[in-house]
Amino acid sequence: MRPAPPNRYRGRFAPSPTGELHLGSLMAALGSWLLARRAGGEWLVRIEDLDPPREVPGASDLQLAALRSFGLQPDGEVVRQGRRGALYQDALDRLLASGAAFRCHCSRSDLADTGGIHRSCVGSGTRPVPAVRLRVPDRCEVGFVDALRGRQVQRVDREVGDFVLRRADGLWAYQLAVVVDDADQAVTDVVRGADLLDSTPRQILLQRALALPTPNYAHLPLVCTPDGRKLSKSGDAVPVDPADPLPALRAAWATLGQPGEAIASCTDTTTLLQTALRHFDPDRIPAPESASIPATVPTSPRCTTAL
Ligand code: GLU
């Protein structure tokens, strides 16, 4: 990836291919696009296909086609994490060599007494391929200022423990891959759903251990079903309909707390996005409360699941 010019805003949208885009993912795509474009910056798309067992065949192509029909065109090539194992291996080797990471044979049941939190190896067995974890020191408090939610603090040792970088089944952990990729792609601003808010301190610890810059973070409110559940691609969330992009874009705009009147008269995606950009005010984004789905959510005709 070519490096961004110094201080040039570079944002990204990084879906996992676990299903089609739903309103929550479209909101993250549109929110990160609007913030990047408003800053005169670039906007990248990265497919986070790290976990083949959870992947839905064809989902990444559907996601990319949906983004195209919503008019959200990435700058530069779409990157796929599934092809970037060598970069993650390099980072892991550095962490092992510096002593920041260690091999671990503990199984899930070994850690049952501590609720899955690892502070020291307690397992008696050995696994054919050990997991690799980041060593989290005692009293490890990590704080950062979220652009929408203000100061956030986590005691990573107590709340998370030594966390996995490469799993015992050989798969790369999201935390390692996302940190390596955001740095490699020179991402300056991470804008994503609030479900990842509690991953950010782990990512900051990893950036420090790898001597990588920490980007700015903004966590958008979660879009919830009327009964308060978060929408998820792999769950029962109804996909947005790329064949009818305007209603979906209007709904995503509304979940970002922006006024519907501003874009009401737009009749094509290009005009809608350009008009949205002129009227976009990040101060209106609802945080920290969840946004709720507008009364009429446009859904894909292929999908029969009711919200
Ligand atoms: N791949 C994650 C998801 O689809 C997003 C990761 C990120 O934005 O850091 O929820």
PDB file of C-alpha atoms and ligand atoms in Angstrom:
ATOM      1  CA  MET A   1       0.000   0.000   0.000  1.00  0.00           C
ATOM      2  CA  ARG A   2       1.391   3.410  -0.861  1.00  0.00           C
ATOM      3  CA  PRO A   3       1.926   5.505   2.261  1.00  0.00           C
ATOM      4  CA  ALA A   4      -0.458   8.423   2.878  1.00  0.00           C
ATOM      5  CA  PRO A   5       1.166  11.847   2.675  1.00  0.00           C
ATOM      6  CA  PRO A   6       2.136  12.936   6.207  1.00  0.00           C
ATOM      7  CA  ASN A   7      -0.887  14.020   8.270  1.00  0.00           C
ATOM      8  CA  ARG A   8      -3.300  13.244   5.449  1.00  0.00           C
ATOM      9  CA  TYR A   9      -6.497  11.716   6.830  1.00  0.00           C
ATOM     10  CA  ARG A  10      -6.927   8.102   5.807  1.00  0.00           C
ATOM     11  CA  GLY A  11      -9.973   6.166   6.966  1.00  0.00           C
ATOM     12  CA  ARG A  12     -11.201   2.669   6.234  1.00  0.00           C
ATOM     13  CA  PHE A  13     -14.137   0.281   6.346  1.00  0.00           C
ATOM     14  CA  ALA A  14     -13.163  -3.289   7.225  1.00  0.00           C
ATOM     15  CA  PRO A  15     -16.034  -5.792   7.032  1.00  0.00           C
ATOM     16  CA  SER A  16     -15.641  -9.462   7.917  1.00  0.00           C
ATOM     17  CA  PRO A  17     -17.285 -11.578   5.195  1.00  0.00           C
ATOM     18  CA  THR A  18     -19.700 -13.274   7.585  1.00  0.00           C
ATOM     19  CA  GLY A  19     -22.846 -12.155   5.755  1.00  0.00           C
ATOM     20  CA  GLU A  20     -24.307  -9.378   3.656  1.00  0.00           C
ATOM     21  CA  LEU A  21     -24.114  -5.739   4.769  1.00  0.00           C
ATOM     22  CA  HIS A  22     -26.934  -4.759   7.119  1.00  0.00           C
ATOM     23  CA  LEU A  23     -27.972  -1.323   8.270  1.00  0.00           C
ATOM     24  CA  GLY A  24     -25.330  -1.281  11.041  1.00  0.00           C
ATOM     25  CA  SER A  25     -22.518  -2.074   8.618  1.00  0.00           C
ATOM     26  CA  LEU A  26     -23.819   0.442   6.066  1.00  0.00           C
ATOM     27  CA  MET A  27     -23.855   3.032   8.840  1.00  0.00           C
ATOM     28  CA  ALA A  28     -20.189   2.243   9.640  1.00  0.00           C
ATOM     29  CA  ALA A  29     -19.312   2.399   5.932  1.00  0.00           C
ATOM     30  CA  LEU A  30     -21.156   5.691   5.385  1.00  0.00           C
ATOM     31  CA  GLY A  31     -19.958   7.223   8.678  1.00  0.00           C
ATOM     32  CA  SER A  32     -16.311   6.410   7.983  1.00  0.00           C
ATOM     33  CA  TRP A  33     -16.685   7.613   4.357  1.00  0.00           C
ATOM     34  CA  LEU A  34     -18.295  10.925   5.391  1.00  0.00           C
ATOM     35  CA  LEU A  35     -15.660  11.626   8.053  1.00  0.00           C
ATOM     36  CA  ALA A  36     -12.837  10.825   5.620  1.00  0.00           C
ATOM     37  CA  ARG A  37     -14.258  12.890   2.766  1.00  0.00           C
ATOM     38  CA  ARG A  38     -15.114  15.806   5.069  1.00  0.00           C
ATOM     39  CA  ALA A  39     -11.449  15.881   6.108  1.00  0.00           C
ATOM     40  CA  GLY A  40     -10.405  15.831   2.434  1.00  0.00           C
ATOM     41  CA  GLY A  41      -8.929  12.400   3.074  1.00  0.00           C
ATOM     42  CA  GLU A  42      -8.876   8.930   1.568  1.00  0.00           C
ATOM     43  CA  TRP A  43     -11.142   6.010   2.344  1.00  0.00           C
ATOM     44  CA  LEU A  44     -10.051   2.362   2.044  1.00  0.00           C
ATOM     45  CA  VAL A  45     -11.895  -0.937   2.140  1.00  0.00           C
ATOM     46  CA  ARG A  46     -10.326  -4.051   3.650  1.00  0.00           C
ATOM     47  CA  ILE A  47     -11.947  -7.471   3.732  1.00  0.00           C
ATOM     48  CA  GLU A  48     -11.224  -9.133   7.082  1.00  0.00           C
ATOM     49  CA  ASP A  49     -11.367 -12.768   5.957  1.00  0.00           C
ATOM     50  CA  LEU A  50      -9.273 -14.221   8.761  1.00  0.00           C
ATOM     51  CA  ASP A  51     -11.643 -16.884   9.955  1.00  0.00           C
ATOM     52  CA  PRO A  52     -12.625 -19.299   7.161  1.00  0.00           C
ATOM     53  CA  PRO A  53     -14.989 -21.357   9.359  1.00  0.00           C
ATOM     54  CA  ARG A  54     -17.099 -18.236  10.040  1.00  0.00           C
ATOM     55  CA  GLU A  55     -16.937 -16.964   6.469  1.00  0.00           C
ATOM     56  CA  VAL A  56     -20.029 -17.139   4.279  1.00  0.00           C
ATOM     57  CA  PRO A  57     -19.014 -18.110   0.728  1.00  0.00           C
ATOM     58  CA  GLY A  58     -19.500 -15.207  -1.680  1.00  0.00           C
ATOM     59  CA  ALA A  59     -20.185 -12.687   1.117  1.00  0.00           C
ATOM     60  CA  SER A  60     -17.166 -10.484   0.408  1.00  0.00           C
ATOM     61  CA  ASP A  61     -18.123 -10.132  -3.271  1.00  0.00           C
ATOM     62  CA  LEU A  62     -21.678  -9.241  -2.273  1.00  0.00           C
ATOM     63  CA  GLN A  63     -20.354  -6.693   0.231  1.00  0.00           C
ATOM     64  CA  LEU A  64     -18.117  -5.070  -2.379  1.00  0.00           C
ATOM     65  CA  ALA A  65     -20.914  -5.028  -4.960  1.00  0.00           C
ATOM     66  CA  ALA A  66     -23.227  -3.475  -2.366  1.00  0.00           C
ATOM     67  CA  LEU A  67     -20.696  -0.735  -1.569  1.00  0.00           C
ATOM     68  CA  ARG A  68     -20.425   0.020  -5.292  1.00  0.00           C
ATOM     69  CA  SER A  69     -24.164   0.331  -5.670  1.00  0.00           C
ATOM     70  CA  PHE A  70     -24.285   2.624  -2.615  1.00  0.00           C
ATOM     71  CA  GLY A  71     -21.725   4.835  -4.383  1.00  0.00           C
ATOM     72  CA  LEU A  72     -19.064   4.208  -1.730  1.00  0.00           C
ATOM     73  CA  GLN A  73     -15.970   3.711  -3.871  1.00  0.00           C
ATOM     74  CA  PRO A  74     -12.712   2.948  -2.081  1.00  0.00           C
ATOM     75  CA  ASP A  75      -9.510   4.762  -2.962  1.00  0.00           C
ATOM     76  CA  GLY A  76      -7.025   2.157  -4.066  1.00  0.00           C
ATOM     77  CA  GLU A  77      -7.150  -1.581  -4.142  1.00  0.00           C
ATOM     78  CA  VAL A  78      -9.288  -3.614  -1.752  1.00  0.00           C
ATOM     79  CA  VAL A  79      -7.006  -5.547   0.598  1.00  0.00           C
ATOM     80  CA  ARG A  80      -7.890  -9.049   1.842  1.00  0.00           C
ATOM     81  CA  GLN A  81      -6.453 -10.184   5.150  1.00  0.00           C
ATOM     82  CA  GLY A  82      -6.517 -13.814   4.028  1.00  0.00           C
ATOM     83  CA  ARG A  83      -3.541 -13.036   1.749  1.00  0.00           C
ATOM     84  CA  ARG A  84      -1.460 -11.143   4.286  1.00  0.00           C
ATOM     85  CA  GLY A  85      -0.272 -13.924   6.580  1.00  0.00           C
ATOM     86  CA  ALA A  86       3.398 -13.094   5.950  1.00  0.00           C
ATOM     87  CA  LEU A  87       2.941  -9.611   7.430  1.00  0.00           C
ATOM     88  CA  TYR A  88       1.249 -11.013  10.542  1.00  0.00           C
ATOM     89  CA  GLN A  89       3.988 -13.638  10.886  1.00  0.00           C
ATOM     90  CA  ASP A  90       6.663 -10.910  10.792  1.00  0.00           C
ATOM     91  CA  ALA A  91       4.907  -8.976  13.519  1.00  0.00           C
ATOM     92  CA  LEU A  92       4.462 -12.116  15.610  1.00  0.00           C
ATOM     93  CA  ASP A  93       8.133 -13.030  15.228  1.00  0.00           C
ATOM     94  CA  ARG A  94       9.115  -9.556  16.443  1.00  0.00           C
ATOM     95  CA  LEU A  95       6.839  -9.827  19.463  1.00  0.00           C
ATOM     96  CA  LEU A  96       8.188 -13.287  20.334  1.00  0.00           C
ATOM     97  CA  ALA A  97      11.781 -12.137  19.889  1.00  0.00           C
ATOM     98  CA  SER A  98      11.306  -9.126  22.178  1.00  0.00           C
ATOM     99  CA  GLY A  99       9.569 -11.229  24.838  1.00  0.00           C
ATOM    100  CA  ALA A 100       6.330  -9.246  24.473  1.00  0.00           C
ATOM    101  CA  ALA A 101       4.556 -12.418  23.326  1.00  0.00           C
ATOM    102  CA  PHE A 102       4.769 -16.033  24.465  1.00  0.00           C
ATOM    103  CA  ARG A 103       3.609 -19.474  23.380  1.00  0.00           C
ATOM    104  CA  CYS A 104       0.765 -20.875  25.467  1.00  0.00           C
ATOM    105  CA  HIS A 105      -0.567 -24.426  25.774  1.00  0.00           C
ATOM    106  CA  CYS A 106      -3.509 -23.588  28.052  1.00  0.00           C
ATOM    107  CA  SER A 107      -6.874 -24.849  26.884  1.00  0.00           C
ATOM    108  CA  ARG A 108     -10.205 -23.136  27.360  1.00  0.00           C
ATOM    109  CA  SER A 109     -11.022 -25.478  30.245  1.00  0.00           C
ATOM    110  CA  ASP A 110      -7.651 -24.726  31.914  1.00  0.00           C
ATOM    111  CA  LEU A 111      -8.817 -21.103  32.112  1.00  0.00           C
ATOM    112  CA  ALA A 112     -12.375 -21.851  33.255  1.00  0.00           C
ATOM    113  CA  ASP A 113     -11.618 -20.839  36.866  1.00  0.00           C
ATOM    114  CA  THR A 114     -10.571 -17.354  35.782  1.00  0.00           C
ATOM    115  CA  GLY A 115     -13.438 -16.852  33.332  1.00  0.00           C
ATOM    116  CA  GLY A 116     -11.096 -17.366  30.363  1.00  0.00           C
ATOM    117  CA  ILE A 117      -8.709 -14.608  31.518  1.00  0.00           C
ATOM    118  CA  HIS A 118      -5.068 -15.670  31.186  1.00  0.00           C
ATOM    119  CA  ARG A 119      -2.522 -14.282  33.651  1.00  0.00           C
ATOM    120  CA  SER A 120      -0.063 -17.185  33.740  1.00  0.00           C
ATOM    121  CA  CYS A 121       0.127 -20.615  32.138  1.00  0.00           C
ATOM    122  CA  VAL A 122      -1.829 -23.151  34.184  1.00  0.00           C
ATOM    123  CA  GLY A 123      -2.289 -25.940  31.629  1.00  0.00           C
ATOM    124  CA  SER A 124      -0.601 -29.275  32.194  1.00  0.00           C
ATOM    125  CA  GLY A 125      -0.895 -30.581  28.626  1.00  0.00           C
ATOM    126  CA  THR A 126       0.882 -29.560  25.467  1.00  0.00           C
ATOM    127  CA  ARG A 127      -0.880 -28.730  22.216  1.00  0.00           C
ATOM    128  CA  PRO A 128       0.525 -29.613  18.798  1.00  0.00           C
ATOM    129  CA  VAL A 129       0.437 -25.910  17.858  1.00  0.00           C
ATOM    130  CA  PRO A 130       0.467 -23.630  20.890  1.00  0.00           C
ATOM    131  CA  ALA A 131      -1.443 -20.368  20.829  1.00  0.00           C
ATOM    132  CA  VAL A 132       0.626 -17.175  21.016  1.00  0.00           C
ATOM    133  CA  ARG A 133      -0.474 -14.476  23.462  1.00  0.00           C
ATOM    134  CA  LEU A 134       0.597 -10.939  24.248  1.00  0.00           C
ATOM    135  CA  ARG A 135       1.917 -10.616  27.796  1.00  0.00           C
ATOM    136  CA  VAL A 136      -0.155  -7.966  29.587  1.00  0.00           C
ATOM    137  CA  PRO A 137       1.615  -6.552  32.643  1.00  0.00           C
ATOM    138  CA  ASP A 138      -0.120  -6.249  36.027  1.00  0.00           C
ATOM    139  CA  ARG A 139      -2.027  -3.018  36.647  1.00  0.00           C
ATOM    140  CA  CYS A 140      -2.064  -2.348  32.897  1.00  0.00           C
ATOM    141  CA  GLU A 141      -4.442   0.574  32.417  1.00  0.00           C
ATOM    142  CA  VAL A 142      -4.839   1.777  28.832  1.00  0.00           C
ATOM    143  CA  GLY A 143      -6.724   4.967  28.025  1.00  0.00           C
ATOM    144  CA  PHE A 144      -7.557   6.800  24.828  1.00  0.00           C
ATOM    145  CA  VAL A 145      -9.829   9.623  23.749  1.00  0.00           C
ATOM    146  CA  ASP A 146     -12.600   8.496  21.453  1.00  0.00           C
ATOM    147  CA  ALA A 147     -13.634  11.313  19.089  1.00  0.00           C
ATOM    148  CA  LEU A 148     -17.330  10.650  19.785  1.00  0.00           C
ATOM    149  CA  ARG A 149     -17.319   9.261  23.325  1.00  0.00           C
ATOM    150  CA  GLY A 150     -14.500  11.066  25.069  1.00  0.00           C
ATOM    151  CA  ARG A 151     -12.003   9.407  27.368  1.00  0.00           C
ATOM    152  CA  GLN A 152     -12.114   5.613  27.654  1.00  0.00           C
ATOM    153  CA  VAL A 153     -10.078   3.525  30.084  1.00  0.00           C
ATOM    154  CA  GLN A 154      -9.631  -0.222  30.434  1.00  0.00           C
ATOM    155  CA  ARG A 155      -7.678  -2.305  32.931  1.00  0.00           C
ATOM    156  CA  VAL A 156      -6.509  -4.775  30.315  1.00  0.00           C
ATOM    157  CA  ASP A 157      -4.891  -7.211  32.782  1.00  0.00           C
ATOM    158  CA  ARG A 158      -8.113  -7.599  34.789  1.00  0.00           C
ATOM    159  CA  GLU A 159     -10.733  -7.291  32.062  1.00  0.00           C
ATOM    160  CA  VAL A 160      -8.991  -9.133  29.221  1.00  0.00           C
ATOM    161  CA  GLY A 161      -5.725 -10.726  30.383  1.00  0.00           C
ATOM    162  CA  ASP A 162      -2.932 -11.976  28.123  1.00  0.00           C
ATOM    163  CA  PHE A 163      -4.743 -12.070  24.783  1.00  0.00           C
ATOM    164  CA  VAL A 164      -4.359 -14.333  21.797  1.00  0.00           C
ATOM    165  CA  LEU A 165      -2.432 -13.218  18.692  1.00  0.00           C
ATOM    166  CA  ARG A 166      -2.366 -16.554  16.891  1.00  0.00           C
ATOM    167  CA  ARG A 167      -4.871 -19.199  17.839  1.00  0.00           C
ATOM    168  CA  ALA A 168      -4.080 -22.830  18.649  1.00  0.00           C
ATOM    169  CA  ASP A 169      -5.817 -23.783  15.387  1.00  0.00           C
ATOM    170  CA  GLY A 170      -3.208 -21.671  13.558  1.00  0.00           C
ATOM    171  CA  LEU A 171      -5.586 -18.828  12.614  1.00  0.00           C
ATOM    172  CA  TRP A 172      -4.533 -15.216  13.093  1.00  0.00           C
ATOM    173  CA  ALA A 173      -6.392 -13.260  15.733  1.00  0.00           C
ATOM    174  CA  TYR A 174      -8.288 -10.142  14.654  1.00  0.00           C
ATOM    175  CA  GLN A 175      -6.386  -7.967  17.185  1.00  0.00           C
ATOM    176  CA  LEU A 176      -3.005  -8.654  15.588  1.00  0.00           C
ATOM    177  CA  ALA A 177      -4.155  -8.449  11.976  1.00  0.00           C
ATOM    178  CA  VAL A 178      -6.070  -5.198  12.436  1.00  0.00           C
ATOM    179  CA  VAL A 179      -3.112  -3.470  14.098  1.00  0.00           C
ATOM    180  CA  VAL A 180      -0.641  -4.648  11.442  1.00  0.00           C
ATOM    181  CA  ASP A 181      -2.969  -3.677   8.593  1.00  0.00           C
ATOM    182  CA  ASP A 182      -4.029  -0.281   9.926  1.00  0.00           C
ATOM    183  CA  ALA A 183      -0.336   0.616  10.272  1.00  0.00           C
ATOM    184  CA  ASP A 184       0.707  -0.932   6.949  1.00  0.00           C
ATOM    185  CA  GLN A 185      -2.076   0.933   5.156  1.00  0.00           C
ATOM    186  CA  ALA A 186      -1.194   4.182   6.985  1.00  0.00           C
ATOM    187  CA  VAL A 187      -4.715   4.511   8.387  1.00  0.00           C
ATOM    188  CA  THR A 188      -4.902   7.657  10.506  1.00  0.00           C
ATOM    189  CA  ASP A 189      -8.527   7.389  11.669  1.00  0.00           C
ATOM    190  CA  VAL A 190     -10.439   4.270  12.640  1.00  0.00           C
ATOM    191  CA  VAL A 191     -14.220   4.802  12.556  1.00  0.00           C
ATOM    192  CA  ARG A 192     -16.245   1.683  13.386  1.00  0.00           C
ATOM    193  CA  GLY A 193     -19.091   0.307  15.483  1.00  0.00           C
ATOM    194  CA  ALA A 194     -19.107   0.586  19.265  1.00  0.00           C
ATOM    195  CA  ASP A 195     -19.030  -3.218  19.553  1.00  0.00           C
ATOM    196  CA  LEU A 196     -15.263  -2.835  19.028  1.00  0.00           C
ATOM    197  CA  LEU A 197     -14.776  -0.143  21.658  1.00  0.00           C
ATOM    198  CA  ASP A 198     -13.400  -2.638  24.182  1.00  0.00           C
ATOM    199  CA  SER A 199     -10.921  -4.054  21.629  1.00  0.00           C
ATOM    200  CA  THR A 200      -9.225  -0.680  21.198  1.00  0.00           C
ATOM    201  CA  PRO A 201      -7.060  -0.816  24.366  1.00  0.00           C
ATOM    202  CA  ARG A 202      -5.695  -4.208  23.214  1.00  0.00           C
ATOM    203  CA  GLN A 203      -4.897  -2.716  19.833  1.00  0.00           C
ATOM    204  CA  ILE A 204      -3.136   0.236  21.459  1.00  0.00           C
ATOM    205  CA  LEU A 205      -1.033  -2.148  23.574  1.00  0.00           C
ATOM    206  CA  LEU A 206      -0.039  -4.030  20.445  1.00  0.00           C
ATOM    207  CA  GLN A 207       0.824  -0.803  18.611  1.00  0.00           C
ATOM    208  CA  ARG A 208       3.110   0.117  21.498  1.00  0.00           C
ATOM    209  CA  ALA A 209       4.738  -3.331  21.545  1.00  0.00           C
ATOM    210  CA  LEU A 210       5.368  -3.128  17.782  1.00  0.00           C
ATOM    211  CA  ALA A 211       6.393   0.561  17.858  1.00  0.00           C
ATOM    212  CA  LEU A 212       3.537   1.468  15.488  1.00  0.00           C
ATOM    213  CA  PRO A 213       1.587   4.738  15.541  1.00  0.00           C
ATOM    214  CA  THR A 214      -1.814   4.817  17.258  1.00  0.00           C
ATOM    215  CA  PRO A 215      -4.547   6.153  14.953  1.00  0.00           C
ATOM    216  CA  ASN A 216      -7.454   8.330  16.113  1.00  0.00           C
ATOM    217  CA  TYR A 217     -10.552   6.342  17.066  1.00  0.00           C
ATOM    218  CA  ALA A 218     -14.271   7.081  16.780  1.00  0.00           C
ATOM    219  CA  HIS A 219     -16.836   4.426  17.693  1.00  0.00           C
ATOM    220  CA  LEU A 220     -20.268   4.904  16.146  1.00  0.00           C
ATOM    221  CA  PRO A 221     -23.404   3.957  18.054  1.00  0.00           C
ATOM    222  CA  LEU A 222     -24.711   0.455  17.497  1.00  0.00           C
ATOM    223  CA  VAL A 223     -27.839   0.038  15.466  1.00  0.00           C
ATOM    224  CA  CYS A 224     -30.203  -2.130  17.485  1.00  0.00           C
ATOM    225  CA  THR A 225     -33.402  -3.981  16.749  1.00  0.00           C
ATOM    226  CA  PRO A 226     -36.542  -2.552  18.389  1.00  0.00           C
ATOM    227  CA  ASP A 227     -36.071  -5.054  21.249  1.00  0.00           C
ATOM    228  CA  GLY A 228     -32.539  -3.771  21.871  1.00  0.00           C
ATOM    229  CA  ARG A 229     -30.353  -6.422  20.195  1.00  0.00           C
ATOM    230  CA  LYS A 230     -27.333  -5.426  18.113  1.00  0.00           C
ATOM    231  CA  LEU A 231     -27.563  -6.185  14.398  1.00  0.00           C
ATOM    232  CA  SER A 232     -24.956  -8.686  13.239  1.00  0.00           C
ATOM    233  CA  LYS A 233     -24.124  -9.919   9.746  1.00  0.00           C
ATOM    234  CA  SER A 234     -23.897 -13.520  10.899  1.00  0.00           C
ATOM    235  CA  GLY A 235     -27.081 -13.263  12.973  1.00  0.00           C
ATOM    236  CA  ASP A 236     -30.585 -12.442  11.890  1.00  0.00           C
ATOM    237  CA  ALA A 237     -30.069  -8.875  10.695  1.00  0.00           C
ATOM    238  CA  VAL A 238     -31.885  -8.082   7.500  1.00  0.00           C
ATOM    239  CA  PRO A 239     -29.473  -7.061   4.736  1.00  0.00           C
ATOM    240  CA  VAL A 240     -29.873  -3.670   3.115  1.00  0.00           C
ATOM    241  CA  ASP A 241     -30.948  -3.859  -0.510  1.00  0.00           C
ATOM    242  CA  PRO A 242     -28.217  -2.806  -2.948  1.00  0.00           C
ATOM    243  CA  ALA A 243     -30.753  -2.882  -5.785  1.00  0.00           C
ATOM    244  CA  ASP A 244     -32.583   0.020  -4.124  1.00  0.00           C
ATOM    245  CA  PRO A 245     -29.725   2.052  -2.603  1.00  0.00           C
ATOM    246  CA  LEU A 246     -31.436   5.375  -1.846  1.00  0.00           C
ATOM    247  CA  PRO A 247     -33.750   4.202   0.980  1.00  0.00           C
ATOM    248  CA  ALA A 248     -30.864   2.295   2.624  1.00  0.00           C
ATOM    249  CA  LEU A 249     -28.573   5.344   2.412  1.00  0.00           C
ATOM    250  CA  ARG A 250     -31.320   7.530   3.875  1.00  0.00           C
ATOM    251  CA  ALA A 251     -31.761   5.085   6.749  1.00  0.00           C
ATOM    252  CA  ALA A 252     -28.002   4.957   7.411  1.00  0.00           C
ATOM    253  CA  TRP A 253     -27.889   8.783   7.301  1.00  0.00           C
ATOM    254  CA  ALA A 254     -30.696   8.888   9.884  1.00  0.00           C
ATOM    255  CA  THR A 255     -28.908   6.444  12.210  1.00  0.00           C
ATOM    256  CA  LEU A 256     -25.944   8.848  12.119  1.00  0.00           C
ATOM    257  CA  GLY A 257     -28.284  11.470  13.628  1.00  0.00           C
ATOM    258  CA  GLN A 258     -28.339  13.583  10.461  1.00  0.00           C
ATOM    259  CA  PRO A 259     -31.478  15.407   9.242  1.00  0.00           C
ATOM    260  CA  GLY A 260     -33.485  13.543   6.610  1.00  0.00           C
ATOM    261  CA  GLU A 261     -34.704  16.798   4.988  1.00  0.00           C
ATOM    262  CA  ALA A 262     -31.161  17.596   3.869  1.00  0.00           C
ATOM    263  CA  ILE A 263     -31.101  14.705   1.395  1.00  0.00           C
ATOM    264  CA  ALA A 264     -34.849  14.190   0.863  1.00  0.00           C
ATOM    265  CA  SER A 265     -34.932  15.502  -2.686  1.00  0.00           C
ATOM    266  CA  CYS A 266     -31.898  13.537  -3.986  1.00  0.00           C
ATOM    267  CA  THR A 267     -32.770  11.014  -6.652  1.00  0.00           C
ATOM    268  CA  ASP A 268     -29.406   9.304  -7.329  1.00  0.00           C
ATOM    269  CA  THR A 269     -26.598   8.040  -5.102  1.00  0.00           C
ATOM    270  CA  THR A 270     -23.947  10.468  -6.370  1.00  0.00           C
ATOM    271  CA  THR A 271     -26.095  13.519  -5.665  1.00  0.00           C
ATOM    272  CA  LEU A 272     -27.218  12.071  -2.355  1.00  0.00           C
ATOM    273  CA  LEU A 273     -23.656  11.426  -1.153  1.00  0.00           C
ATOM    274  CA  GLN A 274     -22.406  14.838  -2.275  1.00  0.00           C
ATOM    275  CA  THR A 275     -25.382  16.562  -0.630  1.00  0.00           C
ATOM    276  CA  ALA A 276     -24.908  14.473   2.508  1.00  0.00           C
ATOM    277  CA  LEU A 277     -21.270  15.511   2.625  1.00  0.00           C
ATOM    278  CA  ARG A 278     -22.190  19.213   2.528  1.00  0.00           C
ATOM    279  CA  HIS A 279     -24.723  18.821   5.350  1.00  0.00           C
ATOM    280  CA  PHE A 280     -22.865  16.270   7.495  1.00  0.00           C
ATOM    281  CA  ASP A 281     -22.273  17.412  11.077  1.00  0.00           C
ATOM    282  CA  PRO A 282     -20.373  14.873  13.245  1.00  0.00           C
ATOM    283  CA  ASP A 283     -21.636  16.649  16.383  1.00  0.00           C
ATOM    284  CA  ARG A 284     -25.088  15.244  15.624  1.00  0.00           C
ATOM    285  CA  ILE A 285     -23.927  11.606  15.763  1.00  0.00           C
ATOM    286  CA  PRO A 286     -25.712  10.070  18.731  1.00  0.00           C
ATOM    287  CA  ALA A 287     -23.231   8.814  21.302  1.00  0.00           C
ATOM    288  CA  PRO A 288     -22.915   6.994  23.566  1.00  0.00           C
ATOM    289  CA  GLU A 289     -26.519   5.785  23.325  1.00  0.00           C
ATOM    290  CA  SER A 290     -27.453   3.355  20.583  1.00  0.00           C
ATOM    291  CA  ALA A 291     -29.145   4.557  17.451  1.00  0.00           C
ATOM    292  CA  SER A 292     -32.344   2.736  16.747  1.00  0.00           C
ATOM    293  CA  ILE A 293     -33.582   1.553  13.410  1.00  0.00           C
ATOM    294  CA  PRO A 294     -35.809   4.074  11.675  1.00  0.00           C
ATOM    295  CA  ALA A 295     -39.431   2.926  11.442  1.00  0.00           C
ATOM    296  CA  THR A 296     -39.114   1.800   7.837  1.00  0.00           C
ATOM    297  CA  VAL A 297     -35.921  -0.053   7.081  1.00  0.00           C
ATOM    298  CA  PRO A 298     -35.490  -0.902   3.439  1.00  0.00           C
ATOM    299  CA  THR A 299     -34.572  -4.549   3.211  1.00  0.00           C
ATOM    300  CA  SER A 300     -33.448  -6.939   0.555  1.00  0.00           C
ATOM    301  CA  PRO A 301     -36.289  -8.737  -1.205  1.00  0.00           C
ATOM    302  CA  ARG A 302     -34.187 -11.910  -0.986  1.00  0.00           C
ATOM    303  CA  CYS A 303     -34.469 -11.893   2.754  1.00  0.00           C
ATOM    304  CA  THR A 304     -37.550 -13.064   4.539  1.00  0.00           C
ATOM    305  CA  THR A 305     -36.429 -12.647   8.155  1.00  0.00           C
ATOM    306  CA  ALA A 306     -38.511 -10.051   9.967  1.00  0.00           C
ATOM    307  CA  LEU A 307     -36.808  -7.675  12.379  1.00  0.00           C
TER     308      LEU A 307
HETATM  309  N1  GLU B   1     -14.054  -6.790  10.754  1.00  0.00           N
HETATM  310  C1  GLU B   1     -14.805  -6.136  11.806  1.00  0.00           C
HETATM  311  C2  GLU B   1     -16.293  -6.326  11.582  1.00  0.00           C
HETATM  312  O1  GLU B   1     -16.747  -6.646  10.491  1.00  0.00           O
HETATM  313  C3  GLU B   1     -14.474  -4.669  11.900  1.00  0.00           C
HETATM  314  C4  GLU B   1     -13.095  -4.459  12.385  1.00  0.00           C
HETATM  315  C5  GLU B   1     -12.645  -3.009  12.521  1.00  0.00           C
HETATM  316  O2  GLU B   1     -13.283  -2.107  11.950  1.00  0.00           O
HETATM  317  O3  GLU B   1     -11.642  -2.810  13.194  1.00  0.00           O
HETATM  318  O4  GLU B   1     -17.047  -6.132  12.515  1.00  0.00           O
END
